[in-house]
Amino acid sequence: MSGLHPPKPFPEAARDKVSQPQLRANLRKVTHTIREKRLRAVGEVPHWEELRVLGEATKDATLANLSDRLLQLEASVKARGGQVHWARDAAEARELVARIAESHGVDELIKVKSITSDEIELNAGLAERGIHAIETDLAELIVQLSHDTPSHILVPAIHRNRAEIQALFNRELPGEGNLSDAPAELAGAARRYLRHKFLTTKMAVSGVNFAVAETGTVCVVESEGNGRMCLTLPEVLVSVMGIEKVLERWEDLAVFMELLPRSSTAERMNPYTSFWSGVTPGDGPQEFHLILLDNGRTDVLADATGRQTLRCIRCSACLNVCPVYERTGGHAYGSVYPGPIGAILTPQLLGMADKNANTLPGASSLCGACFDACPVRINIPQVLIYLRGEANEEKGVTAEALAMGAVGYAMSSGWRFEGALKLARAGQGPLVRGGEITALPGLLGGWTQSRDLKAVPPQSFREWWRQREGADG
């Protein structure tokens, strides 16, 4: 996986993953556990559906005036001593972070878990400039030490089990080598390693969950406390924010402080919620930079159907209820945004001309569970169907399109439809086994790879009806 860009079409990547029983066992256990906990947490709130509607309306109101809100945010951050930078794409964002680090003579920095920084491939970009970025979230640290990539928005190392982590920490962490697989012992080893980094590193990089335009306040929510260390101890703090994360008013945060924790970690509130506004002399980082990242978001905003995708608050609830994600895992999507939300966000950010990304809208059964779980009511099935249409247009004239056109022509007339049925009945003979067609030839073989097809019956409904009417007469 490399940032946003899937290296393979989804069907090809998925075939590799579904054949790994340990991966599927890990995914099933974790997604089912989080799903059940979320249902209990949501069930405690009698006005949950009203909160979802309010969250949807709040995000839509901001997106409708996004340029004004961003300019207001820029002015508010600057008024409080911060610096604001605009990045059109991933390359500009990486360059900005690298220049800030180089201006302070930094060759090592610490990071709060940030999927936006993964989107722009920040770690690799900094490494090319001789700057080492250290992940401080436990799961992200596991992914980094194993030279792996995240497979879940909330739980990046969901595909790893304790035995794998034990072996990894014994091999990679300085001073370790005799750790058991006890979770407390593994967490203690990570804590020892990271505490030294927290206390000695000059610069930190974070993502942004929300930013308030009227006050210039930036918000990061997390569960481990590593974020609080990164946001308060270093001298320099750089936050990379997707432009859709802005809210207009301070009170707008209230609804998301209820929606996000229950939808993501199934908690009533986030263990660590950090807010800061610019720079405060003598308290926390004395230099703050906010990078506002576009990277395809304005193209998504311009699409009347697709723009609802920008409501996403990165809770990962849709991943945990998705039957496709549960069986393939995040790596099959080939992007830092996996699951149902990734299936609509990645192709829109990259453009439907991307031949691998435009296969992602097909990574769904369209069961609708993702819409029911989404705390801001993104109609993911609607966008998936829309993007499938866009992908088909991008492909142009294909054998599939010609075949569907022929089927449409046959079914548009009663006599043509009956004629087609008679031809199919006559031609199916060699393919029928026990009343079913288990293998179709050529391009049609994709249908019977995972399902059987009932044979065309000896008598159609129309023929039966005519026979019945004749007998009654």
Coordinates of C-alpha atoms in Angstrom, one line a residue:
M1 CA 0.0 0.0 0.0
S2 CA 1.3 3.4 -0.9
G3 CA -0.7 6.4 0.3
L4 CA -3.9 6.6 -1.6
H5 CA -2.8 4.6 -4.7
P6 CA -4.0 1.0 -4.8
P7 CA -1.2 -1.1 -6.5
K8 CA -3.8 -3.7 -7.7
P9 CA -7.5 -3.8 -8.7
F10 CA -9.6 -4.8 -5.7
P11 CA -10.7 -8.2 -7.0
E12 CA -7.2 -9.3 -7.5
A13 CA -6.0 -8.0 -4.1
A14 CA -9.0 -9.5 -2.4
R15 CA -8.3 -13.0 -3.7
D16 CA -4.9 -12.9 -2.1
K17 CA -6.3 -11.9 1.3
V18 CA -9.4 -14.2 1.7
S19 CA -7.1 -17.2 1.5
Q20 CA -5.3 -16.3 4.7
P21 CA -7.2 -18.0 7.6
Q22 CA -5.2 -16.3 10.4
L23 CA -6.0 -12.9 9.0
R24 CA -9.7 -13.7 8.7
A25 CA -9.8 -15.0 12.3
N26 CA -8.1 -11.8 13.6
L27 CA -10.5 -9.6 11.6
R28 CA -13.6 -11.5 12.7
K29 CA -12.7 -11.4 16.3
V30 CA -11.9 -7.7 16.5
T31 CA -14.7 -6.4 14.2
H32 CA -17.3 -8.4 16.0
T33 CA -16.1 -7.2 19.4
I34 CA -16.1 -3.6 18.4
R35 CA -19.4 -3.9 16.7
E36 CA -21.1 -5.4 19.8
K37 CA -19.6 -2.8 22.1
R38 CA -20.7 0.0 19.8
L39 CA -24.3 -1.2 19.7
R40 CA -24.3 -1.2 23.6
A41 CA -22.8 2.3 23.7
V42 CA -25.2 3.7 21.1
G43 CA -28.2 2.0 22.8
E44 CA -27.6 4.1 25.9
V45 CA -28.5 7.3 24.0
P46 CA -32.3 7.6 23.4
H47 CA -31.8 10.5 21.0
W48 CA -29.0 8.8 18.9
E49 CA -30.9 9.2 15.6
E50 CA -31.5 12.9 16.3
L51 CA -27.7 13.3 16.9
R52 CA -26.9 11.6 13.6
V53 CA -29.2 14.1 11.8
L54 CA -27.7 17.0 13.6
G55 CA -24.2 15.8 12.8
E56 CA -25.1 15.5 9.1
A57 CA -26.6 19.0 9.1
T58 CA -23.7 20.5 10.9
K59 CA -21.1 19.1 8.4
D60 CA -23.3 20.0 5.4
A61 CA -23.6 23.6 6.6
T62 CA -19.9 24.0 6.9
L63 CA -19.2 22.3 3.5
A64 CA -21.7 24.7 1.8
N65 CA -19.5 27.6 2.9
L66 CA -16.1 25.9 3.1
S67 CA -14.0 28.6 1.6
D68 CA -15.3 31.2 4.0
R69 CA -14.8 28.9 7.0
L70 CA -11.2 28.1 6.0
L71 CA -10.4 31.8 5.6
Q72 CA -12.0 32.5 9.0
L73 CA -10.0 29.6 10.5
E74 CA -6.7 30.9 9.0
A75 CA -7.4 34.4 10.5
S76 CA -8.2 33.0 13.9
V77 CA -5.1 30.8 14.1
K78 CA -2.9 33.6 13.1
A79 CA -4.5 36.0 15.6
R80 CA -3.5 33.5 18.3
G81 CA 0.1 33.2 17.3
G82 CA -0.1 30.2 14.9
Q83 CA 1.1 29.9 11.3
V84 CA -1.1 28.6 8.5
H85 CA 0.0 27.0 5.3
W86 CA -2.0 25.8 2.3
A87 CA -1.1 22.6 0.4
R88 CA -2.7 21.8 -2.9
D89 CA -1.5 18.2 -2.9
A90 CA 0.6 15.6 -1.0
A91 CA 3.9 16.8 -2.4
E92 CA 3.3 20.4 -1.2
A93 CA 2.3 19.1 2.3
R94 CA 5.4 16.9 2.6
E95 CA 7.6 19.8 1.5
L96 CA 6.1 22.1 4.1
V97 CA 6.7 19.7 7.0
A98 CA 10.2 18.9 5.9
R99 CA 11.1 22.6 5.6
I100 CA 9.8 23.3 9.1
A101 CA 11.9 20.4 10.5
E102 CA 15.0 21.5 8.6
S103 CA 14.6 25.1 9.8
H104 CA 15.0 23.8 13.4
G105 CA 17.8 21.3 12.7
V106 CA 15.5 18.4 13.4
D107 CA 16.4 14.9 12.2
E108 CA 13.9 13.0 14.3
L109 CA 10.3 13.9 15.2
I110 CA 7.4 12.2 17.0
K111 CA 3.9 11.7 15.5
V112 CA 0.4 11.4 16.8
K113 CA -1.6 8.8 14.9
S114 CA -2.8 10.5 11.7
I115 CA -4.4 8.9 8.7
T116 CA -3.9 12.2 6.8
S117 CA -0.2 12.0 7.2
D118 CA -0.4 8.4 5.9
E119 CA -2.4 9.7 2.9
I120 CA 0.4 12.1 1.9
E121 CA 3.1 9.4 2.6
L122 CA 4.7 11.8 5.1
N123 CA 7.1 9.3 6.8
A124 CA 8.6 8.2 3.5
G125 CA 8.9 11.8 2.3
L126 CA 10.7 12.8 5.5
A127 CA 13.0 9.8 5.3
E128 CA 14.2 10.9 1.9
R129 CA 15.3 14.2 3.6
G130 CA 17.1 12.4 6.4
I131 CA 14.3 12.9 9.0
H132 CA 13.0 10.0 11.0
A133 CA 9.4 10.1 12.0
I134 CA 8.5 8.0 15.1
E135 CA 4.9 6.7 15.5
T136 CA 3.8 7.0 19.1
D137 CA 0.4 5.3 18.8
L138 CA 0.9 1.7 19.9
A139 CA -0.8 0.1 16.9
E140 CA 1.0 2.5 14.5
L141 CA 4.3 1.7 16.2
I142 CA 3.7 -2.0 15.6
V143 CA 3.0 -1.3 11.9
Q144 CA 6.1 0.9 11.6
L145 CA 8.5 -1.5 13.3
S146 CA 7.2 -4.4 11.2
H147 CA 7.6 -2.3 8.0
D148 CA 3.9 -2.9 7.3
T149 CA 1.0 -0.7 6.5
P150 CA -2.2 0.0 8.4
S151 CA -5.3 -2.1 7.7
H152 CA -7.9 -0.3 9.7
I153 CA -8.7 3.4 10.4
L154 CA -9.0 3.0 14.1
V155 CA -7.0 -0.2 14.8
P156 CA -4.1 -0.1 12.3
A157 CA -2.6 -3.4 13.5
I158 CA -5.9 -5.3 13.5
H159 CA -4.3 -8.0 11.3
R160 CA -1.6 -8.8 13.9
N161 CA -2.0 -11.1 17.0
R162 CA -0.2 -11.0 20.3
A163 CA 2.4 -13.7 19.3
E164 CA 3.4 -11.6 16.3
I165 CA 3.7 -8.5 18.4
Q166 CA 5.7 -10.3 21.0
A167 CA 8.3 -11.5 18.4
L168 CA 8.4 -8.0 16.9
F169 CA 9.1 -6.2 20.1
N170 CA 11.7 -8.6 21.2
R171 CA 13.5 -8.2 17.9
E172 CA 13.1 -4.4 17.4
L173 CA 12.8 -2.5 20.7
P174 CA 16.1 -1.5 22.3
G175 CA 16.9 -3.3 25.5
E176 CA 14.1 -5.9 25.1
G177 CA 14.4 -9.6 24.1
N178 CA 12.6 -11.6 26.8
L179 CA 9.1 -10.3 26.6
S180 CA 6.1 -12.6 27.0
D181 CA 2.9 -12.1 25.0
A182 CA 1.1 -10.6 28.0
P183 CA -0.6 -7.4 26.8
A184 CA 0.6 -5.4 29.9
E185 CA 4.2 -6.5 29.4
L186 CA 4.1 -5.6 25.7
A187 CA 2.5 -2.2 26.4
G188 CA 5.1 -1.5 29.1
A189 CA 7.9 -2.2 26.6
A190 CA 6.4 0.3 24.2
R191 CA 6.0 2.8 27.0
R192 CA 9.6 2.6 28.0
Y193 CA 10.7 3.2 24.4
L194 CA 8.4 6.0 23.7
R195 CA 8.8 7.9 27.0
H196 CA 12.4 8.6 26.2
K197 CA 11.3 10.0 22.7
F198 CA 8.6 12.2 24.3
L199 CA 11.1 13.8 26.6
T200 CA 13.9 14.4 24.1
T201 CA 12.3 15.2 20.8
K202 CA 12.0 18.8 19.7
M203 CA 9.2 18.5 17.1
A204 CA 5.9 16.7 16.7
V205 CA 3.4 16.2 13.9
S206 CA -0.3 15.5 14.4
G207 CA -3.4 15.2 12.4
V208 CA -6.6 17.1 13.2
N209 CA -10.0 15.7 14.1
F210 CA -11.8 19.0 14.1
A211 CA -10.9 22.7 13.9
V212 CA -13.1 25.6 14.9
A213 CA -13.2 28.6 12.5
E214 CA -14.4 31.2 15.0
T215 CA -11.8 30.5 17.6
G216 CA -8.9 28.9 15.7
T217 CA -9.1 26.0 18.1
V218 CA -7.7 22.6 16.9
C219 CA -8.9 19.3 18.4
V220 CA -7.3 15.9 18.5
V221 CA -9.0 12.9 20.2
E222 CA -7.2 9.7 21.2
S223 CA -7.2 6.8 23.7
E224 CA -3.6 6.3 24.8
G225 CA -2.2 9.6 26.0
N226 CA 0.6 9.6 23.5
G227 CA -1.2 12.3 21.6
R228 CA -1.2 14.5 24.7
M229 CA 2.5 14.0 25.1
C230 CA 3.1 15.0 21.5
L231 CA 0.9 18.0 21.6
T232 CA 2.3 19.5 24.8
L233 CA 6.0 18.6 25.2
P234 CA 7.9 19.4 22.0
E235 CA 8.9 23.0 21.1
V236 CA 7.4 22.8 17.6
L237 CA 4.0 21.3 16.6
V238 CA 2.8 20.8 13.0
S239 CA -0.7 19.7 12.4
V240 CA -1.8 18.4 9.0
M241 CA -5.5 18.9 8.4
G242 CA -7.8 17.9 5.6
I243 CA -9.8 21.0 4.7
E244 CA -13.1 19.2 5.3
K245 CA -12.4 19.0 9.1
V246 CA -13.3 22.6 9.8
L247 CA -16.4 23.5 11.8
E248 CA -17.9 27.0 12.1
R249 CA -18.6 27.4 15.9
W250 CA -17.3 26.1 19.2
E251 CA -20.7 24.7 20.1
D252 CA -20.6 22.6 16.9
L253 CA -18.1 20.4 18.6
A254 CA -20.7 19.2 21.1
V255 CA -22.5 16.8 18.8
F256 CA -19.3 15.2 17.5
M257 CA -18.0 14.7 21.0
E258 CA -21.0 12.4 21.5
L259 CA -21.0 10.8 18.0
L260 CA -17.3 10.1 17.6
P261 CA -16.3 8.1 20.7
R262 CA -19.4 5.9 20.7
S263 CA -19.0 5.2 16.9
S264 CA -15.3 4.5 17.0
T265 CA -14.1 3.0 20.3
A266 CA -17.6 2.4 21.7
E267 CA -16.8 4.7 24.7
R268 CA -19.0 7.4 26.2
M269 CA -16.2 9.9 25.8
N270 CA -12.7 9.9 24.5
P271 CA -10.1 9.2 27.2
Y272 CA -7.9 12.1 25.9
T273 CA -9.4 15.1 24.1
S274 CA -7.0 17.9 23.4
F275 CA -7.9 21.4 22.4
W276 CA -5.4 24.3 21.7
S277 CA -5.6 27.7 20.0
G278 CA -2.4 29.0 18.5
V279 CA 0.5 29.5 20.9
T280 CA 0.5 30.3 24.7
P281 CA 3.8 31.7 26.0
G282 CA 5.4 29.4 28.5
D283 CA 2.8 26.6 28.0
G284 CA 3.1 23.9 25.4
P285 CA 4.7 24.2 21.9
Q286 CA 6.0 27.7 21.3
E287 CA 5.7 27.4 17.5
F288 CA 2.5 26.0 15.9
H289 CA 1.9 25.3 12.2
L290 CA -1.4 24.3 10.7
I291 CA -1.2 22.8 7.2
L292 CA -4.5 22.9 5.3
L293 CA -4.6 20.0 2.8
D294 CA -6.7 19.8 -0.4
N295 CA -5.3 16.8 -2.3
G296 CA -8.4 16.2 -4.3
R297 CA -11.0 17.4 -1.7
T298 CA -12.3 20.4 -3.7
D299 CA -13.0 18.0 -6.6
V300 CA -15.1 15.8 -4.3
L301 CA -16.8 19.0 -3.0
A302 CA -17.8 19.9 -6.5
D303 CA -19.7 16.7 -7.1
A304 CA -23.3 16.9 -5.9
T305 CA -23.6 13.2 -5.2
G306 CA -20.1 12.5 -3.9
R307 CA -19.6 15.5 -1.6
Q308 CA -21.4 13.9 1.3
T309 CA -18.3 11.7 1.6
L310 CA -16.5 14.8 3.1
R311 CA -18.8 14.5 6.2
C312 CA -16.7 11.6 7.3
I313 CA -15.2 11.9 10.8
R314 CA -13.0 8.8 10.5
C315 CA -14.8 6.7 13.2
S316 CA -14.4 3.4 11.2
A317 CA -17.9 2.3 12.2
C318 CA -18.6 1.3 8.6
L319 CA -15.6 -1.0 8.5
N320 CA -16.7 -2.9 11.5
V321 CA -20.1 -3.8 10.0
C322 CA -19.0 -4.5 6.5
P323 CA -19.1 -8.1 5.4
V324 CA -16.5 -7.5 2.6
Y325 CA -14.0 -5.8 4.9
E326 CA -14.4 -8.5 7.5
R327 CA -13.3 -11.1 5.0
T328 CA -10.6 -9.2 3.0
G329 CA -9.1 -6.8 5.6
G330 CA -7.8 -3.3 4.9
H331 CA -4.8 -4.2 2.7
A332 CA -7.0 -5.5 -0.1
Y333 CA -8.2 -1.9 -0.7
G334 CA -4.6 -0.8 -1.4
S335 CA -5.2 2.7 0.2
V336 CA -4.9 4.2 3.6
Y337 CA -8.7 4.5 3.6
P338 CA -10.1 1.0 3.6
G339 CA -13.6 -0.4 4.0
P340 CA -16.8 1.2 2.7
I341 CA -15.6 4.8 3.3
G342 CA -12.4 4.1 1.5
A343 CA -14.3 2.5 -1.4
I344 CA -16.0 5.9 -2.1
L345 CA -13.3 8.3 -0.8
T346 CA -10.2 6.9 -2.5
P347 CA -11.5 6.9 -6.1
Q348 CA -12.9 10.4 -5.7
L349 CA -9.7 11.8 -4.4
L350 CA -7.6 10.2 -7.1
G351 CA -10.2 10.5 -9.9
M352 CA -12.1 7.8 -11.6
A353 CA -9.4 7.5 -14.3
D354 CA -7.3 5.6 -11.8
K355 CA -7.7 2.0 -13.1
N356 CA -7.1 0.4 -9.7
A357 CA -9.0 2.9 -7.6
N358 CA -12.1 2.8 -9.8
T359 CA -12.6 -0.9 -8.9
L360 CA -13.1 -0.1 -5.2
P361 CA -16.8 0.9 -5.5
G362 CA -17.4 -2.8 -6.5
A363 CA -16.1 -3.8 -3.0
S364 CA -19.5 -4.0 -1.5
S365 CA -22.6 -6.2 -1.2
L366 CA -24.8 -3.0 -1.0
C367 CA -26.3 -4.4 2.2
G368 CA -26.7 -0.9 3.7
A369 CA -25.1 -1.7 7.1
C370 CA -22.5 1.1 6.5
F371 CA -25.2 3.7 6.2
D372 CA -27.0 2.5 9.3
A373 CA -23.8 2.7 11.3
C374 CA -22.5 6.0 10.0
P375 CA -22.8 8.7 12.7
V376 CA -23.1 11.5 10.0
R377 CA -25.4 9.6 7.7
I378 CA -23.2 9.3 4.7
N379 CA -25.3 7.3 2.2
I380 CA -22.4 5.1 1.2
P381 CA -24.5 2.6 -0.9
Q382 CA -25.9 5.6 -2.9
V383 CA -22.4 6.9 -3.6
L384 CA -21.1 3.4 -4.4
I385 CA -23.8 2.9 -7.1
Y386 CA -23.1 6.4 -8.5
L387 CA -19.3 5.7 -8.7
R388 CA -19.9 2.3 -10.3
G389 CA -21.7 4.2 -13.1
E390 CA -18.8 6.6 -13.3
A391 CA -16.3 3.7 -13.5
N392 CA -18.3 2.1 -16.3
E393 CA -18.3 5.4 -18.3
E394 CA -14.6 5.6 -17.8
K395 CA -14.1 2.1 -19.2
G396 CA -16.0 3.1 -22.4
V397 CA -17.3 0.3 -24.6
T398 CA -16.5 -3.1 -23.1
A399 CA -17.6 -6.7 -23.7
E400 CA -19.7 -6.4 -20.6
A401 CA -21.4 -3.2 -21.7
L402 CA -22.2 -4.8 -25.1
A403 CA -23.6 -7.9 -23.4
M404 CA -25.7 -5.8 -21.1
G405 CA -26.9 -3.8 -24.0
A406 CA -28.0 -6.9 -25.8
V407 CA -29.8 -8.2 -22.7
G408 CA -31.6 -4.8 -22.4
Y409 CA -32.6 -5.0 -26.0
A410 CA -34.0 -8.5 -25.6
M411 CA -35.9 -7.7 -22.4
S412 CA -37.5 -4.5 -23.8
S413 CA -40.0 -6.4 -25.9
G414 CA -42.2 -9.4 -24.9
W415 CA -41.7 -11.4 -28.1
R416 CA -37.9 -10.8 -28.1
F417 CA -37.7 -11.8 -24.4
E418 CA -39.6 -15.1 -25.1
G419 CA -37.4 -15.8 -28.1
A420 CA -34.2 -15.3 -26.0
L421 CA -35.6 -17.7 -23.4
K422 CA -36.2 -20.3 -26.0
L423 CA -32.7 -19.9 -27.4
A424 CA -31.2 -20.1 -23.8
R425 CA -33.2 -23.2 -23.1
A426 CA -32.0 -24.9 -26.2
G427 CA -28.4 -23.9 -25.8
Q428 CA -27.9 -24.6 -22.1
G429 CA -28.0 -28.4 -22.4
P430 CA -24.3 -29.2 -22.1
L431 CA -23.9 -26.9 -19.1
V432 CA -26.7 -28.2 -16.9
R433 CA -25.9 -30.6 -14.1
G434 CA -28.6 -31.7 -11.7
G435 CA -30.9 -28.7 -12.7
E436 CA -28.1 -26.2 -12.1
I437 CA -25.4 -24.5 -14.2
T438 CA -22.2 -24.6 -12.1
A439 CA -19.8 -23.3 -14.7
L440 CA -20.4 -20.8 -17.5
P441 CA -17.9 -20.3 -20.3
G442 CA -15.7 -17.2 -21.1
L443 CA -16.5 -13.9 -19.5
L444 CA -19.7 -15.3 -17.9
G445 CA -17.5 -17.6 -15.8
G446 CA -17.0 -14.9 -13.2
W447 CA -20.7 -15.3 -12.2
T448 CA -20.4 -19.0 -11.4
Q449 CA -17.0 -18.8 -9.6
S450 CA -18.9 -18.2 -6.4
R451 CA -22.5 -19.2 -7.1
D452 CA -24.6 -21.7 -9.1
L453 CA -27.1 -20.6 -11.7
K454 CA -30.5 -22.3 -11.9
A455 CA -31.1 -23.8 -15.3
V456 CA -33.7 -22.1 -17.6
P457 CA -36.9 -24.0 -16.8
P458 CA -38.7 -26.2 -19.4
Q459 CA -41.6 -23.8 -19.3
S460 CA -41.6 -20.0 -18.8
F461 CA -44.1 -18.2 -16.7
R462 CA -45.7 -16.6 -19.8
E463 CA -46.0 -20.1 -21.4
W464 CA -47.5 -21.5 -18.2
W465 CA -50.0 -18.6 -18.0
R466 CA -51.1 -19.0 -21.6
Q467 CA -51.5 -22.8 -21.0
R468 CA -53.6 -22.1 -17.9
E469 CA -55.8 -19.6 -19.6
G470 CA -56.4 -22.0 -22.5
A471 CA -57.3 -24.8 -20.1
D472 CA -59.7 -22.5 -18.2
G473 CA -61.4 -21.5 -21.4

